[in-house]
Steps between C-alpha positions, in 0.01 A plus 500: 500500500371786293584583142655825616815468716455134602590327172798726422647455847435122486710481180783700658512303824523171307859610421654486846832650396338805334276548807806498726680756281196729510458473878876564556467822304220603739726442798348166607738243639521187279739205496813520290521236230595389150370271226659152499514222242624136499718573198691772688491334841869542586517866405169576672607338825834681497308832463263410784801432723672823407189710565426325832154386393529156667296341648219577264171412335433368153159563345339538157473858371125438462277281710302476820411275801872443573534270198863432410641692796814358667648653820833483679713472185851492647728328247529412132334162543198661668475744214522228239224296664279807540514576129369160390162533330479883528420726209786673322701761693343486847588749773754449777443735789672562825304328775351744747477354852168556678134419495274485194218758483231574243351851512194577288441853374185633346580821311771660713396356836619180674186319612625164622828344609568129540800310643558190290654208680655192324316170539551381856362286782523539878583199713275361772760266647306191381450510123762461228533762222295293252215481755524868578485587130191283458321676788596846377377417146161419644484855637627645170215332311250704709656832395389618151841662449715196581259215412668432162853515637587223741841464660683238301762261645707445189862510390532875548344506848706198605814691399387798708436268796842332456672841530330539841610155607157336457313260278126443450485254795665738748284579806554870576483627857184673613496853363796441261436656158628295205535656152417294193567756221739785447266713289231683698214451257141393560511277189789305661308432820585829677305688763370855491490730804325836485723788618309792345485705821871446569653645183729789577404843349830517314432162335154638405682785326723250320192316369340830382828585317489156326137564392591847370797364307266255322239762413261451796324183376179400680670214684854373565650218705843623620733232633743623762772316688574675826611413852181648648252709299372655824833686546646780294678384179784739599626262767491167318585314179206488259408499134200484267566169320198490272179678398180329378238706318244218506551365855307217662296649787387173651766515774370838615136384512580170672835527685629201694528731802370845576228733373338450156526804270227573242738596217236405238251739661760782507589434135133506400457833687806636316355411164141597589518772771124581477387141553324370803485154655190295444294428807528161675208256483417189698416194288411135560612242242377144505665277243398135442751251373779278614810584704798362300782564744544569869675829437176678395526718814857604414391577142215712625731687744740582218217617271357713774835667568555568131152653461508694831197311629408400854358146476366235730414157360351169597501193278381146457564244228203640303517876542694800629350810656694825507423828677704768324544872575661720229424693185248363253778446246706293747202288600418434134862416433499247787188333356667489156811336647281247681328416168825465314704293744477125445797393705358579845122521441278373218192720499162406356305814588516799734291776650605850603297723733589845626395631840338837509768779512 
């Protein structure tokens, strides 16, 4: 983020309640809610009941990655449990029914939209849920966006399974989708589906209005709950539930499904409109050393994706040869990563040769 609008907007959006109040004044739909506290639990719950805010969501007033968020709060006991371990005076908001979307704006323009799905597996009619999770996590490790966030089968996911009438050893029918988390967050094992071309023009206008309300910062991640973002907001229930002025853009670059969106490139162009892309070069790297782990190929695939390189490699126990196509900076960065890693390859020396451009 820049030192101009970015930092100021980031400070504002860290206070979720203040952000909601501001957006509401600009005519943007936001969930109704109040602050709650364990010491005033009875009075708070009575007010929630009177104002028809149940069922609802409890979340910290400041935070990210879905940390501390509890959904489907229906009674006083749910509320009491949700407040355990949270910072003082968290928010209780009316739960908006629908799908979870993240729209990224640069300046005033929406440039990418992503449907975020809670952690899930799809049955094959043969494997139990534990086995399906294991197989899906293998795929997640190949994606630079989800590699650090495996689906966990723990107490929380077991509770979600139990509500659906399942346990970790259940064998789902072929094609049956099983949810393992309530929160649709990549950090909790969720999936990302690119829907940029599907966003309705009126939802684009909503996102522009959010950006204008916050002073047109260079980048925003706008979280919207809606039945279907491809339809007009006029004919459905929806709300902007959160705004992030320093959003992760991994899920747009490496979605689980759909087209990758170069948000980083668009942001760079926004900051430096007169810049040009460096030309691509073709290089051959030969590194001598010892392969430490079998997942060297997976590591190289992740590095190549992160550096926007096309690579082809062959290896033996004593060396690895890589043909790489990309900018000079990306090729040098790959060589540097290869020199630094000790967990997958222990390098003794290397050579780098460029083909004639």
